[in-house]
Short mmCIF file of C-alpha atoms in Angstrom, two decimals:
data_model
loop_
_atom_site.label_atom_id
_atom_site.label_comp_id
_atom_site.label_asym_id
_atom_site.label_seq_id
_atom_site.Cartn_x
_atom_site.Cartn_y
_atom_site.Cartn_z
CA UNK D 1 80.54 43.55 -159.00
CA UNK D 2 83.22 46.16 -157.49
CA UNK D 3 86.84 46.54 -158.63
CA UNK D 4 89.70 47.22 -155.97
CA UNK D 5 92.92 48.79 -156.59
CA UNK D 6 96.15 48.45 -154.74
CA UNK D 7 99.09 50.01 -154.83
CA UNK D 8 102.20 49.66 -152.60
CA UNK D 9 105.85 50.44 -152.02
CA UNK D 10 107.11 47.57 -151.52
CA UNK D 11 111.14 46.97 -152.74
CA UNK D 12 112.37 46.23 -155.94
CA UNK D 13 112.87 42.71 -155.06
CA UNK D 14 109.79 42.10 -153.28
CA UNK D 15 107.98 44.24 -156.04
CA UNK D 16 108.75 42.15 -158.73
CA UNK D 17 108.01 38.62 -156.85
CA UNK D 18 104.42 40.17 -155.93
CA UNK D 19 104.07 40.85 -159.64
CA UNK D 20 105.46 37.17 -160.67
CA UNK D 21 102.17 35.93 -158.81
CA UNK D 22 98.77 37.57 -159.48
CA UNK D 23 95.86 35.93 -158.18
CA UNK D 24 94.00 33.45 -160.24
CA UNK D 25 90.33 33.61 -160.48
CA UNK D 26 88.91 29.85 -159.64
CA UNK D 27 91.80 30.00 -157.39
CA UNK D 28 90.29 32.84 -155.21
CA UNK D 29 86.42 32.73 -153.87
CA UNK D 30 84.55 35.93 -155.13
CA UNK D 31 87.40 36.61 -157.99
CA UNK D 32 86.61 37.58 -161.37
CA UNK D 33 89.66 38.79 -162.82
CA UNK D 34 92.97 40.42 -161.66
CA UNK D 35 96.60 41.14 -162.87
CA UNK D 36 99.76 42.89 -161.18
CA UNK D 37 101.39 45.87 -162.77
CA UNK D 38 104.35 47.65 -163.19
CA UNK D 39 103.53 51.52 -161.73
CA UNK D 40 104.20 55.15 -162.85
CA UNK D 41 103.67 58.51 -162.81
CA UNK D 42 101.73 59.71 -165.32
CA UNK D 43 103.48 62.88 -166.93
CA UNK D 44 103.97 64.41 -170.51
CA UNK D 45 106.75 62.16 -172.17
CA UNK D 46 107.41 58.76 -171.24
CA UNK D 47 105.73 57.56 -167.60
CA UNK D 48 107.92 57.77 -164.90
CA UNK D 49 108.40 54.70 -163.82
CA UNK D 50 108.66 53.10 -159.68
CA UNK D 51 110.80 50.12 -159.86
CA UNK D 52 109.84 49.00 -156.08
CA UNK D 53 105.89 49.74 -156.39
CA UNK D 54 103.38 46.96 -157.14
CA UNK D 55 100.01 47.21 -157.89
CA UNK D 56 97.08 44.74 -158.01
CA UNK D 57 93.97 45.41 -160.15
CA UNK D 58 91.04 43.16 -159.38
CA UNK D 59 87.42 42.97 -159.85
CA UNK D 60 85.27 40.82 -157.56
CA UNK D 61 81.87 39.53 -156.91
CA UNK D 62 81.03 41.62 -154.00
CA UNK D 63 82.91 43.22 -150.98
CA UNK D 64 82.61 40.20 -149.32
CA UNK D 65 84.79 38.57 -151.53
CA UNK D 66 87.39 41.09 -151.48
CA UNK D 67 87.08 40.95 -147.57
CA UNK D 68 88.13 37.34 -147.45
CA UNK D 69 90.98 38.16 -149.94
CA UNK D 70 92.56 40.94 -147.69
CA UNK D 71 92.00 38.84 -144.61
CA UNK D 72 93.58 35.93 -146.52
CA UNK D 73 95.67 36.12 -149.22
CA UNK D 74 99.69 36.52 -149.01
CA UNK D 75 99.89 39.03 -151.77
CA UNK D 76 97.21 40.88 -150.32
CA UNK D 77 99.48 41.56 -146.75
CA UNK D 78 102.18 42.12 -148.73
CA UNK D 79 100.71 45.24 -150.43
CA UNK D 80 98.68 46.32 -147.04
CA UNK D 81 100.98 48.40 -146.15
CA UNK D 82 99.88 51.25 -149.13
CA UNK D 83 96.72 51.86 -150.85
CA UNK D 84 93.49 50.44 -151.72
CA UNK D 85 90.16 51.66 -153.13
CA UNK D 86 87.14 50.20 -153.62
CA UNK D 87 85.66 51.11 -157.00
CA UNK D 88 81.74 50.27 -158.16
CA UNK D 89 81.92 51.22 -161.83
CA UNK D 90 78.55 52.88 -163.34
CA UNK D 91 79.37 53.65 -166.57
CA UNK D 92 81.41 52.16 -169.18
CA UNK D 93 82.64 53.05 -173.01
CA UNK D 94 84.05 50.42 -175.01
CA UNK D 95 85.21 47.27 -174.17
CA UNK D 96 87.66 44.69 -172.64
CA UNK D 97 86.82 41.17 -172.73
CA UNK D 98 89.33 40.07 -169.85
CA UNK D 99 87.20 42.49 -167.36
CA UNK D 100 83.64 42.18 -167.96
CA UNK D 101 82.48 45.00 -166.05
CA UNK D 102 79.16 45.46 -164.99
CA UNK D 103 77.83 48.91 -163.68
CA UNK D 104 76.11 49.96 -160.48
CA UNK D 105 72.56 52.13 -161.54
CA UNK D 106 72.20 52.58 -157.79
CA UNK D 107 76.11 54.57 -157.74
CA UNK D 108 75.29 56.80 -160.69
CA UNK D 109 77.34 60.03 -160.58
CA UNK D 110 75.92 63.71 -160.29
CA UNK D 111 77.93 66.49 -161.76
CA UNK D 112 78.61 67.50 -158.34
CA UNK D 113 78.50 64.87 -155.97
CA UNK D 114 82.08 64.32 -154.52
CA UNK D 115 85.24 62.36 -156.53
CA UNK D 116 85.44 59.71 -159.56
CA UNK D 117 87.65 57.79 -160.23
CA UNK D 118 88.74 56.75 -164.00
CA UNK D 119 89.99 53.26 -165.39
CA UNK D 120 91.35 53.51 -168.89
CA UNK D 121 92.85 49.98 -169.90
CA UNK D 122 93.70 48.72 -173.43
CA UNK D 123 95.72 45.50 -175.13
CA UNK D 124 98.18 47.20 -176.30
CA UNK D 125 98.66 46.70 -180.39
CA UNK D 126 102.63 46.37 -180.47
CA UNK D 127 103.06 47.98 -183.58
CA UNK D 128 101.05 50.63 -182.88
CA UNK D 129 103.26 51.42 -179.49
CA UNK D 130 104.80 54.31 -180.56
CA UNK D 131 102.10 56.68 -181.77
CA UNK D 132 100.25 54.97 -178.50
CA UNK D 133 103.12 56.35 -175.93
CA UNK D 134 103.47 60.17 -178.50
CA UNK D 135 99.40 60.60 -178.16
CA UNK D 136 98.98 59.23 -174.55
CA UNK D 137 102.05 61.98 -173.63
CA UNK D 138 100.26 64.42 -174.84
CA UNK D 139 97.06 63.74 -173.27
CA UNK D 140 98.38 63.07 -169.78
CA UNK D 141 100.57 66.24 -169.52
CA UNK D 142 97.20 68.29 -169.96
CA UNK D 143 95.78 65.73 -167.17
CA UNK D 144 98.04 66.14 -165.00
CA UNK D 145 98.36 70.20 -164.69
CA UNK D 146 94.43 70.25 -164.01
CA UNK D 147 93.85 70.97 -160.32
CA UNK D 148 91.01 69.20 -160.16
CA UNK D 149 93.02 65.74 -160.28
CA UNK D 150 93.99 64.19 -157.54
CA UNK D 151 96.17 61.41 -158.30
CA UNK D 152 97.01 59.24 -161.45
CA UNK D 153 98.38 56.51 -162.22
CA UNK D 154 100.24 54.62 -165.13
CA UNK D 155 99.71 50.75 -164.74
CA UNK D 156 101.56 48.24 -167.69
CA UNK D 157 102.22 44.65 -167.60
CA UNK D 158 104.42 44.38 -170.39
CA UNK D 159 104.05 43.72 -173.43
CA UNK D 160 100.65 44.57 -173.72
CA UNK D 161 98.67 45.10 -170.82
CA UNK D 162 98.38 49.19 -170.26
CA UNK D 163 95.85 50.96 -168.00
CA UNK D 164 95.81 54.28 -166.19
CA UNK D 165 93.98 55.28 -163.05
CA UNK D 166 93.05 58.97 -161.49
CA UNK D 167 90.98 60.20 -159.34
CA UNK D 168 89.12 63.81 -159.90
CA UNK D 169 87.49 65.61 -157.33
CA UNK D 170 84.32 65.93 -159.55
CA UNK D 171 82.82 64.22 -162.22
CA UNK D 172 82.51 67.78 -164.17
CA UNK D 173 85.72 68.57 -163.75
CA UNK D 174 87.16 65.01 -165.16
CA UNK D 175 84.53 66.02 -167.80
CA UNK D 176 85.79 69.00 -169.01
CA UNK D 177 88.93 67.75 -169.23
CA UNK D 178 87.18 64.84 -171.52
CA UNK D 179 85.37 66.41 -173.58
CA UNK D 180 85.37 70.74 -173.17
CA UNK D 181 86.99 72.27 -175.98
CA UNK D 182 89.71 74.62 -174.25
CA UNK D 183 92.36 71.51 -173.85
CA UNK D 184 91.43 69.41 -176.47
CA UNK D 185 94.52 66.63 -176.38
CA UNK D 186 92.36 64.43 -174.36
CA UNK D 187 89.58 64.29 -177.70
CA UNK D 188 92.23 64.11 -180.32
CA UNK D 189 94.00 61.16 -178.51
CA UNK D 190 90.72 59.31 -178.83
CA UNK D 191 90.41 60.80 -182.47
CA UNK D 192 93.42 58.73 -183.33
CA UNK D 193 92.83 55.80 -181.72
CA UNK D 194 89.17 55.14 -183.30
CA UNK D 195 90.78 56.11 -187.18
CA UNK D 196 93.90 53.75 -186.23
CA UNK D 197 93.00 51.80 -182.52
CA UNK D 198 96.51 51.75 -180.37
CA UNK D 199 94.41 48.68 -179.15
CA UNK D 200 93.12 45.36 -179.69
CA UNK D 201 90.29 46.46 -177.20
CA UNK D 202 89.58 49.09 -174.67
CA UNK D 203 87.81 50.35 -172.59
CA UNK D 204 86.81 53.91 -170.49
CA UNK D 205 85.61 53.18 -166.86
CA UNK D 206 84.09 55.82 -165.10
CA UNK D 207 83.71 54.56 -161.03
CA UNK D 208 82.58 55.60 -157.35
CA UNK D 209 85.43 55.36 -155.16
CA UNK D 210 84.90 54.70 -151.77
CA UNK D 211 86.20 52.85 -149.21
CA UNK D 212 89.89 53.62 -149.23
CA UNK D 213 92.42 52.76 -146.65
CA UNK D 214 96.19 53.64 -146.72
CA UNK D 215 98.29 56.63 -148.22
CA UNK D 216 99.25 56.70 -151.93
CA UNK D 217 102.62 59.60 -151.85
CA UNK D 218 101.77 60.87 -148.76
CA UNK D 219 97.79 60.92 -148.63
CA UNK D 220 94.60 59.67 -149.58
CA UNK D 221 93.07 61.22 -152.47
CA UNK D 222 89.69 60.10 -151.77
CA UNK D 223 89.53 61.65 -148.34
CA UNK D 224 90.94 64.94 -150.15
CA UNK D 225 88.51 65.26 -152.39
CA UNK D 226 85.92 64.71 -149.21
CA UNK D 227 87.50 67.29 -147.45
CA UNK D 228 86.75 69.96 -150.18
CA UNK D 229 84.05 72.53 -148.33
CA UNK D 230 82.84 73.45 -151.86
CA UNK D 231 81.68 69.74 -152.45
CA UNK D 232 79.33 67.62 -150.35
CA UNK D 233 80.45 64.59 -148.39
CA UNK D 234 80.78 61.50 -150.04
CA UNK D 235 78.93 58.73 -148.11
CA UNK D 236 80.88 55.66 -147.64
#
């Protein structure tokens, strides 16, 4: 399986009819799952949020699936116009039963070997929204100053879909934000949430980008992190 995520500028008005209408798995050949989301920056305090940018998270069978969908679909033109990455996940912690994912041995990650890209998504436990939004602040202003991230972004579908999704130039760097010891919001955030879970499930997805087409604020992250002379080329 491989995941694809889209994001585009698109209008309030036609932002919030593409996310009236995500596409239905069943519905779509090669679809497994997929929702539309509300976007923002990720920041300490409250996300930023972009009233007029959509995004699509999907998981499908195989590229060729997604192919047919971008060559197809309506909502899929609409959002053409900003974007997309290809993402084949290969390693996952926890869990969240509306995205089965299923990881890629053959796209396992060196230490070194170019960019990764991180899915965290939950089901949000309402009552546990505040501390949620107070710990996730916290861990996303640390995120956020690092250098070695390229791009992240909040994702909610209210009220209880929330996700975030960034892209590091390395997996050691994303790890030492993770798990090191000098910043440690990141490992208290997840502290918290195992001795009181913001969630009703949730899940860490650790992916190989590739594939990306577009400009998300400007540029592509993915080619960035390509471009970086101290890291080798990512193959496509």
């Amino acid at each position: 399986m491989i995941i694809s995520v889209h994001i585009a500028d698109l209008g309030v008005r036609a932002a919030r009819t593409a996310l009236g209408r995500p596409p239905r798995p069943g519905a779509v050949p090669g679809l497994r799952f997929a929702t539309t989301a509300l976007t923002g920056a990720l920041a300490a305090g409250p996300p930023s949020l972009h009233p007029g940018r959509a995004a699509l998270l999907a998981s499908w069978d195989d590229d060729a699936a997604l192919d047919r969908f971008l060559a197809e679909n309506a909502l899929a033109r609409r959002l053409a116009g900003g974007w997309q990455v290809r993402l084949r996940p290969v390693r996952v912690l926890g869990a969240w039963g509306p995205l089965p994912v299923e990881t890629d041995p053959d796209a396992a990650l060196g230490d070194e070997d170019g960019p990764v890209a991180v899915l965290t998504l939950g089901s949000l436990r309402l009552r546990r929204a505040v501390p949620f939004l107070r710990a996730n602040s916290r861990a996303a202003g640390r995120a956020t100053a690092d250098p070695s991230m390229l791009t992240a972004v909040a994702l909610a579908r209210p009220p209880r879909f929330v996700a975030t999704f960034s892209i590091w130039r390395t997996v050691s760097a994303m790890s030492r934000y993770a798990y090191g010891t000098a910043h440690p919001q990141h490992r208290e955030t997840v502290r918290e949430h195992r001795t009181e879970p913001f969630h009703h499930e949730a899940a860490f997805v650790r992916c190989r980008p590739y594939g990306a087409r577009g400009t998300l604020d400007g540029s592509d992250p993915v080619a960035t992190a390509a471009q970086d002379p101290s890291r080798p080329k990512l193959a496509g």
